CSV table of C-alpha atoms in Angstrom, one decimal:
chain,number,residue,atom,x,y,z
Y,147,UNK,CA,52.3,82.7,127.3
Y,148,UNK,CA,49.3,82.6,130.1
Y,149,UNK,CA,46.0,83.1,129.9
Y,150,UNK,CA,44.8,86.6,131.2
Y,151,UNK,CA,41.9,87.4,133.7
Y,152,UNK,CA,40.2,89.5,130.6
Y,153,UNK,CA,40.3,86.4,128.2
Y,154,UNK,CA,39.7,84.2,130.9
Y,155,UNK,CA,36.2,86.4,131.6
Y,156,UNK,CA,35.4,86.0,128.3
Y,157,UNK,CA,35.8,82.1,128.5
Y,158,UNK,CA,33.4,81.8,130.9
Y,159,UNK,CA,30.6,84.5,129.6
Y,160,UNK,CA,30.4,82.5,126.4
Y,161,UNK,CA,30.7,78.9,128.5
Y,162,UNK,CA,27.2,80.9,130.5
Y,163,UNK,CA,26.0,81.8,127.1
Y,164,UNK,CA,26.5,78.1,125.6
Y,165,UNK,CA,24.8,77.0,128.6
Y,166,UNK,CA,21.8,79.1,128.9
Y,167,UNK,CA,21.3,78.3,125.5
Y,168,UNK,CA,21.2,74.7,126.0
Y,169,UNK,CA,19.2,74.8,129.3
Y,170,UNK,CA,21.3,73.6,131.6
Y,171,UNK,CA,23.4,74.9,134.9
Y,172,UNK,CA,27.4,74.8,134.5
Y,173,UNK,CA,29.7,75.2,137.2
Y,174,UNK,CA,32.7,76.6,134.7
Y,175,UNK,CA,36.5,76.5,135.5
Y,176,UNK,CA,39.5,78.3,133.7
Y,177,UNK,CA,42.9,77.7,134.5
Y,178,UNK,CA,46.3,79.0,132.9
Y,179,UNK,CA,49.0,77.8,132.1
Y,180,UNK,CA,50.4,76.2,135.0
Y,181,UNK,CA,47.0,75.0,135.5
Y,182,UNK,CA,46.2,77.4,138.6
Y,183,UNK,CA,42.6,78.6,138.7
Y,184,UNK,CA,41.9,81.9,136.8
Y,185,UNK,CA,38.0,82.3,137.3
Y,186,UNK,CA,35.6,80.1,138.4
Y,187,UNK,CA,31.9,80.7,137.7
Y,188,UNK,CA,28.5,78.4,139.5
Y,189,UNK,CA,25.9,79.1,137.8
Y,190,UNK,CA,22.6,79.8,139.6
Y,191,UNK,CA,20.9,76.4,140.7
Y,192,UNK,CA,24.1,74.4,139.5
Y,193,UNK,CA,25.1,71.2,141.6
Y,194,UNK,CA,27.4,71.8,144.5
Y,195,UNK,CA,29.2,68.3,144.0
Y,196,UNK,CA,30.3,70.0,140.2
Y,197,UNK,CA,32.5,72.6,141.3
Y,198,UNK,CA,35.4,70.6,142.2
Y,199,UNK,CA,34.7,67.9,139.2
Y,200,UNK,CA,35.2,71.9,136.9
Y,201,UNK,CA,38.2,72.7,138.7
Y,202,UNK,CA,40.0,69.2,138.2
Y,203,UNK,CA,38.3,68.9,134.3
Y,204,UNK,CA,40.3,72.0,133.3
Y,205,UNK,CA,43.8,71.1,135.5
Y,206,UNK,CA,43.5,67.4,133.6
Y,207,UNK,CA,42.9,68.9,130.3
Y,208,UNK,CA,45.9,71.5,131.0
Y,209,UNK,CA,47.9,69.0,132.6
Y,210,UNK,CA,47.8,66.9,129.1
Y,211,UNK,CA,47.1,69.1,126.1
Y,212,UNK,CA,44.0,67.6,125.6
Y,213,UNK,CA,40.3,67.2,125.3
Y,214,UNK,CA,39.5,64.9,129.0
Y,215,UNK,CA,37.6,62.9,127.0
Y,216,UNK,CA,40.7,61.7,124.5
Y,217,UNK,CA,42.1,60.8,127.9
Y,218,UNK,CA,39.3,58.9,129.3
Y,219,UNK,CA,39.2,56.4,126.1
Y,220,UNK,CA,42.9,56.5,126.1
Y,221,UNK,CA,42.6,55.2,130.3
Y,222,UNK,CA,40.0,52.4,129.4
Y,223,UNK,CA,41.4,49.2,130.9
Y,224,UNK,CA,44.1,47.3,128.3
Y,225,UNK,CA,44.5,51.2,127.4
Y,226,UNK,CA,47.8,52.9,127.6
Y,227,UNK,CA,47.0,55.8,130.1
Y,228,UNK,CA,44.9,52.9,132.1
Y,229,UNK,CA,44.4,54.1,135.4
Y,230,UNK,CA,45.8,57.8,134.9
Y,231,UNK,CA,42.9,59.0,137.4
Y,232,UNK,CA,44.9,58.0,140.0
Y,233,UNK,CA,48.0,60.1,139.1
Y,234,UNK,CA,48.3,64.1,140.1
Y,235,UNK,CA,46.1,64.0,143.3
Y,236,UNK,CA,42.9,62.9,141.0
Y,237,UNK,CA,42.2,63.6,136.8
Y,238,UNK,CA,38.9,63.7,136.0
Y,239,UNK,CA,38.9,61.9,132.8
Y,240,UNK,CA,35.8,62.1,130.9
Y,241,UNK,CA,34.6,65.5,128.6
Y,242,UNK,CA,34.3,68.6,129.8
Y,243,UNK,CA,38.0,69.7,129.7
Y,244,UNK,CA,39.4,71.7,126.9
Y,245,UNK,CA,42.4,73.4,126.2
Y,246,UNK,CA,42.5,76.8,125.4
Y,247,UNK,CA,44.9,78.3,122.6
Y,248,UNK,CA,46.0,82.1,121.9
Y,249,UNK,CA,45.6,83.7,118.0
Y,250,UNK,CA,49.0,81.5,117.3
Y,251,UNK,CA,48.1,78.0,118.7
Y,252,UNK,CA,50.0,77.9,122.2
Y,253,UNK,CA,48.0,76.9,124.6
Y,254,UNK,CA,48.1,79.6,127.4
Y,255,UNK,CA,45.2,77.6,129.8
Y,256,UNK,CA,42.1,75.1,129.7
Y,257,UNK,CA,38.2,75.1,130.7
Y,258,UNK,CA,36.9,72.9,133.2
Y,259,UNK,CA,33.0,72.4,132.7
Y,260,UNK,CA,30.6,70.6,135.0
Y,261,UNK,CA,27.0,70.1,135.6
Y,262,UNK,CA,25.3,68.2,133.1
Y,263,UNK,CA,25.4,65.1,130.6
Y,264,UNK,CA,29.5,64.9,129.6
Y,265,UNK,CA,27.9,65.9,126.4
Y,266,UNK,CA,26.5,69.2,127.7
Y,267,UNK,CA,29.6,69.5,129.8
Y,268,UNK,CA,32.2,69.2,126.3
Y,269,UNK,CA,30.1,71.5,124.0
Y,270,UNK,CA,29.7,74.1,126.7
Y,271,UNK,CA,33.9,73.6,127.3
Y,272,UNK,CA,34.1,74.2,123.8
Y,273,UNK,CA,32.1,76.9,123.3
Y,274,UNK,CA,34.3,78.9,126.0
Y,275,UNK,CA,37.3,77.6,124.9
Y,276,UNK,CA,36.7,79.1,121.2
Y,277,UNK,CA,35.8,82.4,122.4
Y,278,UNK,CA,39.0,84.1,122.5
């Protein structure tokens, strides 16, 4: 179960949708899988120092099975997952990562987003993430 280049198209079309709507410049990441990079979209005007903070959101998130953001408060010092960020060549462990699930569940890949508040960043990750 992997992500396809169609879906993965789709993902980021409705992450560039989300974030027109909101105003803001993404650069947007999707990975399968195995967490290799699918597509990769940078948005007009969006910051250069973003893309690889995308990339690494959606490897994290696939790497895991989770929202970055559960792994951020999760690696809080005293936390359990407490310095994670070091592990796996660098996680990037606040929102903006999201796995993405087929019709049945199984997650076949993740979205990486990156380029505004981590608040922008999740809801535009969502957004593509729940288009297919």
């Amino acid at each position: 179960m992997n992500i396809t280049l169609e879906q993965a198209e789709k993902i980021i079309l409705a992450a560039k949708a989300k974030s027109i709507e909101i105003d803001t410049k993404m650069n947007i990441a999707v990975v399968d899988a195995g967490a290799n990079l699918v597509a990769f979209a940078r948005m007009d005007g969006a910051w250069l120092g973003s893309l690889d903070i995308s990339i690494k959101k959606a490897k994290t998130s696939r790497f895991f099975d989770m929202n970055t953001g559960i792994i951020g408060e999760l690696s809080q010092p005293g936390g359990a997952l407490y310095n994670i960020e070091h592990s796996n060549n660098g996680l990037i462990t606040f929102p903006g990562g999201v796995p993405v699930k087929d019709v049945k569940g199984n997650i076949i890949g993740a979205i990486g987003v990156s380029g505004s508040s981590v608040e922008n960043d999740h809801t535009v990750a969502e957004a593509g993430a729940n288009a297919i």
